[in-house]
Short mmCIF file of C-alpha atoms in Angstrom, two decimals:
data_model
loop_
_atom_site.label_atom_id
_atom_site.label_comp_id
_atom_site.label_asym_id
_atom_site.label_seq_id
_atom_site.Cartn_x
_atom_site.Cartn_y
_atom_site.Cartn_z
CA UNK J 1 -0.15 0.31 0.25
CA UNK J 2 1.10 3.32 -0.82
CA UNK J 3 1.17 5.52 2.39
CA UNK J 4 0.54 9.36 0.95
CA UNK J 5 0.67 12.97 3.42
CA UNK J 6 -1.81 14.97 3.08
CA UNK J 7 -1.66 18.53 5.17
CA UNK J 8 -3.78 22.15 5.66
CA UNK J 9 -1.01 23.73 4.69
CA UNK J 10 -1.04 27.71 5.35
CA UNK J 11 1.03 30.86 6.87
CA UNK J 12 1.57 29.26 10.62
CA UNK J 13 1.91 26.07 9.32
CA UNK J 14 5.62 23.68 9.05
CA UNK J 15 6.62 25.47 4.96
CA UNK J 16 5.94 23.26 1.90
CA UNK J 17 9.06 22.46 1.31
CA UNK J 18 9.82 22.14 4.55
CA UNK J 19 7.07 19.19 4.82
CA UNK J 20 7.80 17.29 1.20
CA UNK J 21 11.96 17.02 2.07
CA UNK J 22 10.48 15.38 5.63
CA UNK J 23 7.90 13.27 3.38
CA UNK J 24 10.30 11.77 1.42
CA UNK J 25 12.88 11.26 3.47
CA UNK J 26 10.14 8.78 5.74
CA UNK J 27 9.35 7.62 3.27
CA UNK J 28 6.14 8.51 2.40
CA UNK J 29 4.89 8.11 -1.10
CA UNK J 30 3.21 11.96 -1.54
CA UNK J 31 2.07 14.94 0.12
CA UNK J 32 -1.81 16.54 -1.23
CA UNK J 33 -2.90 19.51 -0.72
CA UNK J 34 -6.23 20.65 -0.49
CA UNK J 35 -7.34 24.30 -1.35
CA UNK J 36 -9.81 27.04 -0.47
CA UNK J 37 -9.28 30.42 -1.71
CA UNK J 38 -11.17 32.81 1.01
CA UNK J 39 -13.74 31.97 3.92
CA UNK J 40 -16.01 35.20 2.89
CA UNK J 41 -16.44 36.54 6.94
CA UNK J 42 -20.91 36.73 6.35
CA UNK J 43 -20.63 33.03 6.01
CA UNK J 44 -24.24 31.44 5.97
CA UNK J 45 -23.64 28.10 4.95
CA UNK J 46 -22.93 25.47 7.85
CA UNK J 47 -19.49 23.67 8.06
CA UNK J 48 -19.63 19.86 7.58
CA UNK J 49 -16.56 20.30 9.21
CA UNK J 50 -19.02 21.64 12.54
CA UNK J 51 -18.94 24.65 13.46
CA UNK J 52 -17.06 27.14 14.68
CA UNK J 53 -14.97 26.60 11.45
CA UNK J 54 -10.98 25.48 11.89
CA UNK J 55 -8.83 28.43 11.76
CA UNK J 56 -7.05 27.08 9.26
CA UNK J 57 -9.55 27.06 7.14
CA UNK J 58 -9.09 30.61 6.12
CA UNK J 59 -4.87 30.74 5.92
CA UNK J 60 -4.81 27.66 3.24
CA UNK J 61 -1.52 28.57 0.64
CA UNK J 62 -2.56 28.02 -3.27
CA UNK J 63 -2.26 24.14 -3.75
CA UNK J 64 -0.35 24.84 -6.78
CA UNK J 65 2.63 26.92 -6.13
CA UNK J 66 3.11 25.07 -2.62
CA UNK J 67 3.69 22.06 -4.27
CA UNK J 68 5.86 23.66 -6.88
CA UNK J 69 8.28 24.28 -4.28
CA UNK J 70 7.44 20.83 -2.17
CA UNK J 71 8.94 19.68 -6.07
CA UNK J 72 11.73 21.68 -6.25
CA UNK J 73 13.17 20.01 -2.63
CA UNK J 74 11.70 16.08 -3.62
CA UNK J 75 12.65 14.02 -6.59
CA UNK J 76 10.25 10.59 -5.19
CA UNK J 77 7.10 11.69 -4.10
CA UNK J 78 4.00 11.50 -5.64
CA UNK J 79 2.57 15.37 -5.67
CA UNK J 80 -1.52 15.73 -5.27
CA UNK J 81 -4.46 18.00 -4.16
CA UNK J 82 -7.14 17.33 -1.95
CA UNK J 83 -9.31 18.88 -2.93
CA UNK J 84 -8.93 20.73 -5.51
CA UNK J 85 -11.96 23.51 -6.19
CA UNK J 86 -11.91 23.52 -9.76
CA UNK J 87 -15.45 25.77 -10.25
CA UNK J 88 -13.60 28.21 -8.95
CA UNK J 89 -11.14 28.07 -11.76
CA UNK J 90 -10.53 29.08 -15.26
CA UNK J 91 -10.30 26.66 -17.15
CA UNK J 92 -7.13 26.86 -19.59
CA UNK J 93 -5.60 29.31 -17.36
CA UNK J 94 -5.19 26.04 -14.79
CA UNK J 95 -3.93 23.70 -17.13
CA UNK J 96 -1.41 25.62 -18.20
CA UNK J 97 -0.58 25.19 -14.00
CA UNK J 98 -1.10 21.47 -13.87
CA UNK J 99 0.88 21.24 -17.04
CA UNK J 100 3.42 23.31 -16.21
CA UNK J 101 3.54 21.54 -12.10
CA UNK J 102 3.80 18.13 -13.88
CA UNK J 103 6.89 19.00 -16.35
CA UNK J 104 8.57 20.19 -13.58
CA UNK J 105 8.03 17.60 -11.28
CA UNK J 106 9.74 15.50 -13.68
CA UNK J 107 5.47 13.20 -13.34
CA UNK J 108 4.88 13.46 -10.09
CA UNK J 109 1.67 14.87 -10.57
CA UNK J 110 0.32 12.37 -13.09
CA UNK J 111 1.19 10.32 -10.32
CA UNK J 112 -0.46 11.17 -7.58
CA UNK J 113 -3.27 13.20 -9.07
CA UNK J 114 -5.85 15.33 -9.56
CA UNK J 115 -8.33 15.07 -6.25
CA UNK J 116 -11.19 17.40 -7.64
CA UNK J 117 -14.20 18.63 -4.86
CA UNK J 118 -17.58 20.31 -6.35
CA UNK J 119 -17.21 22.91 -2.91
CA UNK J 120 -19.60 23.28 0.33
CA UNK J 121 -19.13 27.25 0.30
CA UNK J 122 -21.68 28.55 -1.09
CA UNK J 123 -20.19 32.33 -0.69
CA UNK J 124 -17.40 31.65 -1.66
CA UNK J 125 -18.26 29.99 -4.38
CA UNK J 126 -20.67 32.43 -5.16
CA UNK J 127 -17.79 35.41 -5.02
CA UNK J 128 -15.93 33.42 -7.80
CA UNK J 129 -19.32 33.63 -10.23
CA UNK J 130 -20.30 30.04 -9.36
CA UNK J 131 -24.35 29.11 -9.49
CA UNK J 132 -23.97 26.73 -6.86
CA UNK J 133 -27.07 24.47 -8.82
CA UNK J 134 -25.03 23.91 -11.64
CA UNK J 135 -21.62 23.48 -10.12
CA UNK J 136 -21.24 19.64 -11.54
CA UNK J 137 -22.06 20.09 -14.69
CA UNK J 138 -19.87 23.04 -14.65
CA UNK J 139 -16.98 20.78 -12.72
CA UNK J 140 -17.39 18.58 -15.69
CA UNK J 141 -17.31 20.72 -18.67
CA UNK J 142 -14.28 22.04 -17.31
CA UNK J 143 -12.94 19.07 -16.58
CA UNK J 144 -13.50 18.42 -20.34
CA UNK J 145 -11.93 21.59 -22.14
CA UNK J 146 -8.71 20.67 -19.26
CA UNK J 147 -8.25 17.54 -20.98
CA UNK J 148 -8.78 19.12 -24.79
CA UNK J 149 -6.07 20.96 -23.86
CA UNK J 150 -3.91 18.24 -22.75
CA UNK J 151 -4.19 16.17 -25.84
CA UNK J 152 -1.50 15.41 -28.02
CA UNK J 153 -2.95 17.45 -31.00
CA UNK J 154 -4.73 20.83 -30.91
CA UNK J 155 -8.27 19.87 -30.46
CA UNK J 156 -11.43 21.79 -29.70
CA UNK J 157 -14.24 21.39 -27.21
CA UNK J 158 -17.79 23.70 -27.42
CA UNK J 159 -18.68 23.19 -23.51
CA UNK J 160 -21.94 24.44 -22.04
CA UNK J 161 -19.57 26.84 -19.75
CA UNK J 162 -16.42 27.34 -21.88
CA UNK J 163 -14.67 26.33 -24.70
CA UNK J 164 -11.61 26.41 -26.33
CA UNK J 165 -10.48 26.49 -30.22
CA UNK J 166 -8.15 23.68 -31.17
CA UNK J 167 -4.87 24.99 -30.13
CA UNK J 168 -1.27 25.36 -29.47
CA UNK J 169 -1.20 24.30 -25.41
CA UNK J 170 2.12 23.37 -23.85
CA UNK J 171 3.75 21.89 -21.61
CA UNK J 172 1.75 18.37 -21.64
CA UNK J 173 0.93 16.18 -18.51
CA UNK J 174 3.40 13.10 -18.64
CA UNK J 175 0.22 10.94 -18.07
CA UNK J 176 -1.76 11.42 -21.73
CA UNK J 177 -4.31 12.67 -21.48
CA UNK J 178 -4.07 15.02 -18.32
CA UNK J 179 -3.18 13.81 -14.21
CA UNK J 180 -6.09 10.60 -12.74
CA UNK J 181 -8.79 12.65 -11.88
CA UNK J 182 -10.88 11.69 -8.61
CA UNK J 183 -13.54 12.95 -7.75
CA UNK J 184 -14.75 14.20 -4.16
CA UNK J 185 -18.18 14.03 -2.13
CA UNK J 186 -19.71 11.10 -0.18
CA UNK J 187 -21.08 8.26 -1.43
CA UNK J 188 -24.34 8.33 -3.45
CA UNK J 189 -25.87 7.21 -6.60
CA UNK J 190 -25.21 10.97 -8.13
CA UNK J 191 -21.65 10.91 -7.20
CA UNK J 192 -20.79 7.62 -8.49
CA UNK J 193 -22.96 7.80 -11.80
CA UNK J 194 -20.28 11.55 -12.65
CA UNK J 195 -17.70 9.46 -11.55
CA UNK J 196 -17.94 6.64 -14.29
CA UNK J 197 -18.65 9.18 -17.10
CA UNK J 198 -15.48 11.46 -16.48
CA UNK J 199 -13.05 10.18 -13.91
CA UNK J 200 -10.36 8.63 -12.61
CA UNK J 201 -11.25 7.16 -8.95
CA UNK J 202 -13.13 8.83 -5.64
CA UNK J 203 -11.21 10.32 -3.57
CA UNK J 204 -13.77 10.73 -0.10
CA UNK J 205 -12.94 12.46 3.02
CA UNK J 206 -11.93 9.90 5.93
CA UNK J 207 -12.84 6.54 4.32
CA UNK J 208 -15.60 5.19 6.43
CA UNK J 209 -18.45 2.88 5.33
CA UNK J 210 -15.92 1.91 2.38
CA UNK J 211 -17.41 -1.90 2.09
CA UNK J 212 -20.72 -1.36 1.32
CA UNK J 213 -19.76 1.75 -0.86
CA UNK J 214 -17.13 0.11 -2.89
CA UNK J 215 -19.68 -2.57 -4.75
CA UNK J 216 -21.68 -0.13 -5.41
CA UNK J 217 -18.98 2.22 -7.13
CA UNK J 218 -17.75 -1.17 -9.27
CA UNK J 219 -21.09 -2.33 -10.18
CA UNK J 220 -21.46 1.58 -11.80
CA UNK J 221 -17.77 1.57 -12.72
CA UNK J 222 -19.18 -1.55 -15.46
CA UNK J 223 -22.15 -0.47 -15.95
CA UNK J 224 -20.14 2.14 -17.66
CA UNK J 225 -18.46 0.89 -19.86
CA UNK J 226 -15.24 1.66 -18.22
CA UNK J 227 -13.21 -1.31 -19.21
CA UNK J 228 -11.87 -4.28 -16.66
CA UNK J 229 -9.37 -1.87 -14.71
CA UNK J 230 -11.15 -0.27 -11.70
CA UNK J 231 -11.48 3.63 -10.81
CA UNK J 232 -8.73 4.52 -8.37
CA UNK J 233 -9.63 4.81 -4.65
CA UNK J 234 -7.83 6.62 -2.33
CA UNK J 235 -8.83 7.61 1.37
CA UNK J 236 -7.82 10.96 2.59
CA UNK J 237 -7.61 12.22 5.54
CA UNK J 238 -7.78 9.70 7.60
CA UNK J 239 -6.32 9.20 11.08
CA UNK J 240 -4.50 6.27 10.78
CA UNK J 241 -4.64 2.67 12.69
CA UNK J 242 -2.62 -0.96 12.27
CA UNK J 243 -6.90 -2.53 11.76
CA UNK J 244 -7.83 0.44 9.56
CA UNK J 245 -5.51 0.18 6.96
CA UNK J 246 -5.24 -3.88 7.09
CA UNK J 247 -8.83 -3.26 5.88
CA UNK J 248 -8.31 -0.64 3.91
CA UNK J 249 -5.64 -3.53 1.66
CA UNK J 250 -8.13 -6.68 2.44
CA UNK J 251 -10.81 -3.97 0.14
CA UNK J 252 -8.28 -4.13 -2.26
CA UNK J 253 -7.35 -0.22 -1.73
CA UNK J 254 -3.17 0.17 -2.92
CA UNK J 255 -3.47 4.06 -1.69
CA UNK J 256 -3.76 5.88 1.39
CA UNK J 257 -3.07 9.82 2.11
CA UNK J 258 -2.44 10.99 6.25
CA UNK J 259 -4.11 13.59 7.43
CA UNK J 260 -1.38 15.83 9.31
CA UNK J 261 -2.11 18.45 11.43
CA UNK J 262 -2.47 21.69 10.92
CA UNK J 263 0.22 23.11 13.45
CA UNK J 264 3.69 23.81 13.43
CA UNK J 265 6.68 22.63 12.15
CA UNK J 266 7.73 20.62 15.77
CA UNK J 267 3.63 19.04 16.02
CA UNK J 268 4.09 18.29 12.46
CA UNK J 269 7.12 16.55 12.47
CA UNK J 270 6.34 14.66 15.66
CA UNK J 271 2.69 13.03 13.80
CA UNK J 272 5.34 12.03 11.04
CA UNK J 273 7.18 10.40 13.28
CA UNK J 274 4.56 8.42 14.66
CA UNK J 275 3.49 7.34 11.05
CA UNK J 276 6.04 5.92 9.50
CA UNK J 277 5.56 2.33 11.69
CA UNK J 278 2.71 2.07 9.38
CA UNK J 279 5.08 2.23 6.19
#
């Protein structure tokens, strides 16, 4: 099992480059970072993590800049997002950012993956001009547009929310078609249908209930004609225990992302050392 890490990386936590070196030196397999551009003070949307909302949510670093810093000081670890809010980005610019990060990391973003969230904060999305009820369709559209830009040959895309003409757009990600797209969200027929339609897998938060959810996801995947290879499933923000990781392995999961605290350097490194026993 590949064991990676994630952290709410902020201006008050360990710096991404320092953390990445420590993650790689200890033998972990990757570093994934989450995203929120901002948290409006006037927020009325209840947090699914509970209230009051933890301090780090309003202080997160840009994941792509932070992962670029991590890439410059490491050679092996996979890089990814857990998760990025694609609806809140210009897809042409985001496609360029991801492809550049993948190039500069020598394909390690393609090894990790684009964890994609639909968001929970209505006010944050509204500031980006996102209509809440249509955000899932918007994400699908933007993923398709980015994949057109990542295609080896100039490929046009005409979508509901955006379009791009056949274009010269380099660099290209190391993985043909772009990095794996892993959709986040709670288990259910709507999410699983979307994964089977256009994604490569699922990045659930915490990983509870997987024994019941995975057969449903696999059945949905097979009905969609996605072929013999099963979807990737990468539980993220996992609080580990020996029994939990053994359970994941028995379910056929070969990668898990462990949550690090949004603390200072000493606390984070102490947690990394505690997690090293699972490697």
